[in-house]
mmCIF file of C-alpha atoms in Angstrom:
data_model
loop_
_atom_site.group_PDB
_atom_site.id
_atom_site.type_symbol
_atom_site.label_atom_id
_atom_site.label_comp_id
_atom_site.label_asym_id
_atom_site.label_seq_id
_atom_site.Cartn_x
_atom_site.Cartn_y
_atom_site.Cartn_z
ATOM 1 C CA MET A 969 1.495 4.657 -13.129
ATOM 2 C CA ARG A 970 -0.923 3.585 -15.802
ATOM 3 C CA SER A 971 -2.036 0.256 -14.390
ATOM 4 C CA ILE A 972 -3.701 0.649 -10.990
ATOM 5 C CA LEU A 973 -4.999 -2.341 -9.055
ATOM 6 C CA VAL A 974 -7.490 -1.669 -6.274
ATOM 7 C CA GLN A 975 -8.924 -4.149 -3.793
ATOM 8 C CA ALA A 976 -12.705 -4.116 -4.186
ATOM 9 C CA GLY A 977 -15.163 -4.880 -1.411
ATOM 10 C CA ARG A 978 -18.035 -3.710 0.765
ATOM 11 C CA ASP A 979 -15.910 -2.437 3.658
ATOM 12 C CA PRO A 980 -15.789 1.199 4.884
ATOM 13 C CA GLY A 981 -12.496 1.919 3.113
ATOM 14 C CA MET A 982 -13.774 1.117 -0.382
ATOM 15 C CA SER A 983 -14.752 4.680 -1.242
ATOM 16 C CA ALA A 984 -11.308 6.046 -0.365
ATOM 17 C CA ARG A 985 -9.586 3.265 -2.310
ATOM 18 C CA LEU A 986 -11.673 3.771 -5.421
ATOM 19 C CA ASP A 987 -11.381 7.573 -5.325
ATOM 20 C CA THR A 988 -7.613 7.265 -4.932
ATOM 21 C CA ALA A 989 -7.290 4.810 -7.802
ATOM 22 C CA MET A 990 -9.379 7.057 -10.042
ATOM 23 C CA ASN A 991 -7.298 10.100 -9.056
ATOM 24 C CA ILE A 992 -4.073 8.314 -9.970
ATOM 25 C CA ALA A 993 -5.525 7.053 -13.238
ATOM 26 C CA ARG A 994 -6.699 10.525 -14.243
ATOM 27 C CA ALA A 995 -3.323 12.054 -13.397
ATOM 28 C CA HIS A 996 -1.424 9.479 -15.461
ATOM 29 C CA GLU A 997 -3.963 8.553 -18.159
ATOM 30 C CA GLY A 998 -4.173 5.149 -16.567
ATOM 31 C CA HIS A 999 -6.430 2.125 -16.241
ATOM 32 C CA VAL A 1000 -8.077 0.858 -13.052
ATOM 33 C CA THR A 1001 -8.565 -2.821 -12.282
ATOM 34 C CA LEU A 1002 -10.918 -3.687 -9.438
ATOM 35 C CA LEU A 1003 -10.005 -6.997 -7.867
ATOM 36 C CA LEU A 1004 -12.911 -8.793 -6.235
ATOM 37 C CA ASP A 1005 -11.994 -11.925 -4.313
ATOM 38 C CA THR A 1006 -14.149 -14.786 -2.978
ATOM 39 C CA PRO A 1007 -11.674 -16.951 -1.025
ATOM 40 C CA ILE A 1008 -12.898 -20.521 -1.363
ATOM 41 C CA ASP A 1009 -10.717 -21.707 1.512
ATOM 42 C CA ARG A 1010 -13.041 -19.934 3.953
ATOM 43 C CA TYR A 1011 -15.736 -22.427 3.080
ATOM 44 C CA VAL A 1012 -13.616 -25.573 3.262
ATOM 45 C CA THR A 1013 -12.939 -27.547 6.450
ATOM 46 C CA VAL A 1014 -10.463 -30.406 6.825
ATOM 47 C CA ASP A 1015 -10.961 -32.770 9.780
ATOM 48 C CA PRO A 1016 -8.080 -34.468 11.683
ATOM 49 C CA TYR A 1017 -8.571 -37.649 9.660
ATOM 50 C CA GLY A 1018 -8.092 -35.968 6.284
ATOM 51 C CA GLY A 1019 -11.732 -35.551 5.342
ATOM 52 C CA THR A 1020 -12.689 -32.419 3.437
ATOM 53 C CA TYR A 1021 -16.016 -30.639 3.828
ATOM 54 C CA VAL A 1022 -17.279 -27.786 1.697
ATOM 55 C CA ALA A 1023 -20.036 -25.456 2.861
ATOM 56 C CA ARG A 1024 -21.521 -25.439 -0.618
ATOM 57 C CA ASP A 1025 -24.615 -23.381 0.088
ATOM 58 C CA ALA A 1026 -22.615 -20.653 1.813
ATOM 59 C CA LEU A 1027 -19.991 -20.694 -0.948
ATOM 60 C CA GLU A 1028 -22.571 -20.434 -3.728
ATOM 61 C CA ALA A 1029 -24.294 -17.579 -1.900
ATOM 62 C CA ALA A 1030 -20.978 -15.718 -1.487
ATOM 63 C CA LEU A 1031 -20.119 -16.179 -5.166
ATOM 64 C CA LYS A 1032 -23.517 -14.836 -6.218
ATOM 65 C CA GLU A 1033 -23.158 -11.840 -3.899
ATOM 66 C CA ASP A 1034 -19.738 -11.023 -5.312
ATOM 67 C CA ASP A 1035 -20.983 -11.415 -8.887
ATOM 68 C CA ALA A 1036 -23.700 -8.905 -8.037
ATOM 69 C CA LEU A 1037 -21.127 -6.566 -6.498
ATOM 70 C CA ALA A 1038 -19.003 -6.797 -9.651
ATOM 71 C CA GLU A 1039 -22.033 -5.792 -11.722
ATOM 72 C CA ALA A 1040 -22.704 -2.899 -9.370
ATOM 73 C CA PHE A 1041 -19.136 -1.621 -9.724
ATOM 74 C CA ALA A 1042 -19.350 -1.942 -13.500
ATOM 75 C CA GLY A 1043 -22.543 0.093 -13.513
ATOM 76 C CA ARG A 1044 -20.945 2.712 -11.285
ATOM 77 C CA LEU A 1045 -17.863 3.134 -13.482
ATOM 78 C CA GLN A 1046 -19.118 2.594 -17.022
ATOM 79 C CA ASN A 1047 -19.977 6.252 -17.555
ATOM 80 C CA ASP A 1048 -16.848 7.584 -15.883
ATOM 81 C CA ASP A 1049 -13.811 8.998 -17.688
ATOM 82 C CA VAL A 1050 -11.377 6.268 -16.607
ATOM 83 C CA PRO A 1051 -11.056 2.912 -18.397
ATOM 84 C CA PHE A 1052 -11.508 -0.050 -16.067
ATOM 85 C CA ASP A 1053 -11.988 -3.760 -15.773
ATOM 86 C CA ILE A 1054 -13.002 -6.095 -12.957
ATOM 87 C CA ALA A 1055 -11.012 -9.192 -12.057
ATOM 88 C CA GLN A 1056 -12.509 -11.917 -9.871
ATOM 89 C CA TYR A 1057 -10.402 -14.388 -7.910
ATOM 90 C CA GLU A 1058 -11.108 -17.285 -5.575
ATOM 91 C CA LEU A 1059 -7.812 -17.269 -3.662
ATOM 92 C CA PRO A 1060 -6.762 -16.161 -0.170
ATOM 93 C CA PRO A 1061 -6.733 -12.320 -0.213
ATOM 94 C CA VAL A 1062 -2.964 -11.731 -0.206
ATOM 95 C CA ASP A 1063 -2.427 -14.380 -2.899
ATOM 96 C CA ALA A 1064 -5.181 -12.873 -5.028
ATOM 97 C CA LEU A 1065 -3.778 -9.351 -4.769
ATOM 98 C CA ALA A 1066 -0.197 -10.462 -5.386
ATOM 99 C CA SER A 1067 -1.306 -12.409 -8.448
ATOM 100 C CA GLY A 1068 -3.421 -9.553 -9.767
ATOM 101 C CA ALA A 1069 -0.566 -7.079 -9.231
ATOM 102 C CA ARG A 1070 2.017 -8.898 -11.350
ATOM 103 C CA LEU A 1071 1.562 -6.400 -14.196
ATOM 104 C CA ALA A 1072 0.249 -3.489 -12.140
ATOM 105 C CA ASP A 1073 2.196 -0.351 -11.285
ATOM 106 C CA ILE A 1074 0.605 0.095 -7.855
ATOM 107 C CA THR A 1075 -1.852 -1.742 -5.597
ATOM 108 C CA VAL A 1076 -4.333 0.273 -3.530
ATOM 109 C CA VAL A 1077 -5.569 -1.252 -0.259
ATOM 110 C CA SER A 1078 -6.800 -0.056 3.145
ATOM 111 C CA ARG A 1079 -4.657 -0.316 6.258
ATOM 112 C CA SER A 1080 -7.660 -1.531 8.246
ATOM 113 C CA GLY A 1081 -7.829 -4.667 6.114
ATOM 114 C CA GLY A 1082 -4.652 -5.966 7.720
ATOM 115 C CA LEU A 1083 -3.156 -7.060 4.391
ATOM 116 C CA SER A 1084 -0.751 -4.210 3.638
ATOM 117 C CA GLY A 1085 2.349 -5.568 5.333
ATOM 118 C CA ASP A 1086 1.948 -9.128 4.072
ATOM 119 C CA LEU A 1087 1.238 -7.912 0.559
ATOM 120 C CA ALA A 1088 4.276 -5.622 0.490
ATOM 121 C CA MET A 1089 6.443 -8.586 1.476
ATOM 122 C CA VAL A 1090 5.257 -10.987 -1.233
ATOM 123 C CA SER A 1091 4.487 -8.624 -4.110
ATOM 124 C CA ARG A 1092 7.010 -6.814 -6.264
ATOM 125 C CA THR A 1093 4.425 -4.100 -6.853
ATOM 126 C CA PRO A 1094 4.388 -1.106 -4.472
ATOM 127 C CA VAL A 1095 1.459 -1.017 -2.057
ATOM 128 C CA LEU A 1096 -0.476 2.159 -1.278
ATOM 129 C CA ALA A 1097 -2.078 1.653 2.145
ATOM 130 C CA LEU A 1098 -4.834 4.154 2.946
ATOM 131 C CA PRO A 1099 -6.815 5.170 6.000
ATOM 132 C CA ASP A 1100 -10.481 4.227 5.612
ATOM 133 C CA SER A 1101 -11.698 7.805 5.432
ATOM 134 C CA ARG A 1102 -8.938 9.533 3.456
ATOM 135 C CA ALA A 1103 -8.361 9.302 -0.277
ATOM 136 C CA LEU A 1104 -5.059 10.451 -1.737
ATOM 137 C CA GLN A 1105 -5.470 13.665 -3.685
ATOM 138 C CA LEU A 1106 -3.210 14.574 -6.601
ATOM 139 C CA PRO A 1107 -1.070 16.532 -6.968
ATOM 140 C CA ILE A 1108 0.198 15.865 -3.463
ATOM 141 C CA GLY A 1109 0.737 18.898 -1.286
ATOM 142 C CA VAL A 1110 3.377 17.540 1.100
ATOM 143 C CA ALA A 1111 5.137 14.177 0.859
ATOM 144 C CA CYS A 1112 7.954 12.638 2.838
ATOM 145 C CA ILE A 1113 10.343 9.737 2.431
ATOM 146 C CA ALA A 1114 11.332 7.852 5.581
ATOM 147 C CA TRP A 1115 14.952 7.112 4.711
ATOM 148 C CA ASP A 1116 17.078 4.572 6.577
ATOM 149 C CA GLY A 1117 19.540 3.834 3.791
ATOM 150 C CA GLY A 1118 18.233 0.328 3.190
ATOM 151 C CA ASP A 1119 17.325 -1.476 -0.015
ATOM 152 C CA GLU A 1120 13.647 -1.400 0.982
ATOM 153 C CA ALA A 1121 13.664 2.391 1.284
ATOM 154 C CA ALA A 1122 15.385 2.696 -2.096
ATOM 155 C CA HIS A 1123 12.780 0.420 -3.704
ATOM 156 C CA ALA A 1124 9.955 2.478 -2.204
ATOM 157 C CA LEU A 1125 11.537 5.737 -3.355
ATOM 158 C CA ARG A 1126 11.881 4.528 -6.938
ATOM 159 C CA ALA A 1127 8.278 3.363 -6.938
ATOM 160 C CA ALA A 1128 7.023 6.702 -5.586
ATOM 161 C CA VAL A 1129 8.518 8.958 -8.258
ATOM 162 C CA PRO A 1130 5.341 9.236 -10.398
ATOM 163 C CA LEU A 1131 3.344 10.276 -7.317
ATOM 164 C CA LEU A 1132 5.998 12.735 -6.131
ATOM 165 C CA GLN A 1133 6.257 14.603 -9.419
ATOM 166 C CA GLY A 1134 4.324 17.834 -9.096
ATOM 167 C CA ALA A 1135 4.155 17.649 -5.298
ATOM 168 C CA GLY A 1136 4.200 20.970 -3.489
ATOM 169 C CA ALA A 1137 6.959 19.865 -1.111
ATOM 170 C CA VAL A 1138 8.998 16.691 -0.692
ATOM 171 C CA HIS A 1139 10.965 15.969 2.480
ATOM 172 C CA VAL A 1140 13.525 13.244 3.086
ATOM 173 C CA LEU A 1141 13.416 12.326 6.779
ATOM 174 C CA THR A 1142 16.249 10.412 8.365
ATOM 175 C CA VAL A 1143 16.607 9.724 12.075
ATOM 176 C CA LEU A 1144 20.093 10.131 13.476
ATOM 177 C CA THR A 1145 21.354 6.965 15.151
ATOM 178 C CA ASP A 1146 24.721 5.857 16.501
ATOM 179 C CA LYS A 1147 25.307 3.507 13.610
ATOM 180 C CA ALA A 1148 24.860 4.752 10.044
ATOM 181 C CA GLU A 1149 23.961 2.036 7.561
ATOM 182 C CA GLY A 1150 23.294 1.717 3.853
ATOM 183 C CA PHE A 1151 23.030 4.550 1.383
ATOM 184 C CA PRO A 1152 23.361 8.116 2.708
ATOM 185 C CA PRO A 1153 20.264 10.351 2.413
ATOM 186 C CA THR A 1154 22.117 12.617 -0.030
ATOM 187 C CA ASP A 1155 21.877 9.742 -2.540
ATOM 188 C CA ALA A 1156 18.094 9.942 -2.245
ATOM 189 C CA LEU A 1157 18.214 13.697 -2.898
ATOM 190 C CA ARG A 1158 20.364 13.216 -5.986
ATOM 191 C CA TYR A 1159 18.082 10.510 -7.310
ATOM 192 C CA LEU A 1160 15.024 12.704 -6.897
ATOM 193 C CA ALA A 1161 16.797 15.664 -8.520
ATOM 194 C CA ARG A 1162 17.444 13.563 -11.613
ATOM 195 C CA HIS A 1163 13.676 13.226 -11.887
ATOM 196 C CA ASP A 1164 13.231 16.993 -11.457
ATOM 197 C CA ILE A 1165 11.922 16.560 -7.918
ATOM 198 C CA LYS A 1166 13.374 19.026 -5.448
ATOM 199 C CA ALA A 1167 13.506 17.600 -1.935
ATOM 200 C CA GLU A 1168 14.664 18.903 1.419
ATOM 201 C CA LEU A 1169 16.672 16.768 3.836
ATOM 202 C CA HIS A 1170 15.803 16.650 7.536
ATOM 203 C CA GLU A 1171 18.190 14.869 9.890
ATOM 204 C CA LEU A 1172 16.138 14.282 13.006
ATOM 205 C CA PRO A 1173 17.541 13.670 16.497
ATOM 206 C CA ARG A 1174 16.078 10.432 17.792
ATOM 207 C CA GLY A 1175 13.369 10.750 20.436
ATOM 208 C CA ASN A 1176 11.822 7.818 22.299
ATOM 209 C CA SER A 1177 11.885 5.704 19.140
ATOM 210 C CA ILE A 1178 12.524 6.054 15.415
ATOM 211 C CA GLU A 1179 8.846 5.614 14.582
ATOM 212 C CA GLU A 1180 7.677 8.236 17.081
ATOM 213 C CA THR A 1181 10.327 10.660 15.803
ATOM 214 C CA LEU A 1182 9.106 10.191 12.225
ATOM 215 C CA ALA A 1183 5.460 10.451 13.267
ATOM 216 C CA THR A 1184 6.022 13.730 15.106
ATOM 217 C CA ALA A 1185 7.973 15.291 12.238
ATOM 218 C CA SER A 1186 5.499 14.186 9.567
ATOM 219 C CA ALA A 1187 2.547 15.486 11.585
ATOM 220 C CA GLN A 1188 4.210 18.876 12.030
ATOM 221 C CA MET A 1189 4.821 19.076 8.278
ATOM 222 C CA GLY A 1190 1.261 18.125 7.386
ATOM 223 C CA VAL A 1191 2.433 15.159 5.323
ATOM 224 C CA GLN A 1192 -0.186 13.716 2.951
ATOM 225 C CA LEU A 1193 1.887 10.740 1.739
ATOM 226 C CA MET A 1194 4.685 8.866 3.494
ATOM 227 C CA VAL A 1195 7.006 6.697 1.425
ATOM 228 C CA MET A 1196 8.824 3.961 3.314
ATOM 229 C CA GLY A 1197 10.478 0.603 2.924
ATOM 230 C CA ALA A 1198 8.481 -2.240 4.425
ATOM 231 C CA TYR A 1199 10.074 -4.370 7.136
ATOM 232 C CA GLY A 1200 13.710 -3.363 6.968
ATOM 233 C CA HIS A 1201 14.134 -5.663 9.982
ATOM 234 C CA SER A 1202 12.709 -9.161 10.148
ATOM 235 C CA ARG A 1203 8.960 -9.413 10.587
ATOM 236 C CA VAL A 1204 9.458 -11.661 13.618
ATOM 237 C CA ARG A 1205 11.490 -8.933 15.285
ATOM 238 C CA GLU A 1206 8.864 -6.320 14.463
ATOM 239 C CA PHE A 1207 6.121 -8.575 15.811
ATOM 240 C CA LEU A 1208 7.966 -9.159 19.069
ATOM 241 C CA PHE A 1209 9.479 -5.756 19.662
ATOM 242 C CA GLY A 1210 7.613 -3.363 17.398
ATOM 243 C CA GLY A 1211 9.101 -1.416 14.512
ATOM 244 C CA VAL A 1212 8.589 1.420 12.076
ATOM 245 C CA THR A 1213 6.478 -0.492 9.534
ATOM 246 C CA ARG A 1214 4.239 -2.049 12.151
ATOM 247 C CA TYR A 1215 3.819 1.293 13.959
ATOM 248 C CA PHE A 1216 2.623 3.180 10.888
ATOM 249 C CA LEU A 1217 0.358 0.377 9.717
ATOM 250 C CA GLU A 1218 -1.367 0.373 13.104
ATOM 251 C CA GLU A 1219 -1.386 4.138 13.725
ATOM 252 C CA GLN A 1220 -4.811 5.500 12.770
ATOM 253 C CA ALA A 1221 -3.566 9.092 12.465
ATOM 254 C CA ALA A 1222 -0.764 8.170 10.040
ATOM 255 C CA PRO A 1223 -0.990 9.499 6.476
ATOM 256 C CA PRO A 1224 -1.380 7.220 3.461
ATOM 257 C CA LEU A 1225 1.685 4.981 3.111
ATOM 258 C CA LEU A 1226 3.490 3.870 -0.019
ATOM 259 C CA LEU A 1227 5.229 0.620 0.953
ATOM 260 C CA ALA A 1228 7.725 -1.515 -0.902
ATOM 261 C CA HIS A 1229 10.026 -4.320 0.161
#
């Protein structure tokens, strides 16, 4: 992971995002790109008759503020030990991040921003979704993989290998259900072993729900990173009925999540 993209902003989660990106870059001799976005569409209004109106004063003020923020970040990082650059976009946030991540190895965002799930769906780059107050420290002490045998889980596992190397403990968690689907969890263990990562398999009896079962087990283990496929079921179904991805994105006590679809 030598190309790390991090969403830049003024929000409370910025410190954790930047610290995490710098930690990953130091561990892998990588480069950090801060993406600063000024979405122009927020300042454009279209009336029912097709007329377009631009709040030019507000837009110009926002652009100047973000230019100043970019300079502030550059001043903050120029004497650090990690190479960096700052990219500025004028697109809707998810589009900007997906575009900026095309040649990135990982994208670092905050769960509170509400972009993690959408970004994981449209970007081929894995998404690291953090709590506002918790940076990811490397090497990781305890990590887990939420394994359901699906293609999404396999994609997330492959993406997580650089972060899992050197971890103190890695657990593969699978919840026992009546109908087994996809790849068995032993395939995940073999894959990790080929990368010299020793993992332990836990087959968990299902409690009230799959997500609550995973949350309880990961909390008991003191997990510091959870790796999971994003939206193994349709997003409409998860919106209507809930689901594992939605649960962990909304759960404040959840650990940092590495998501991939």
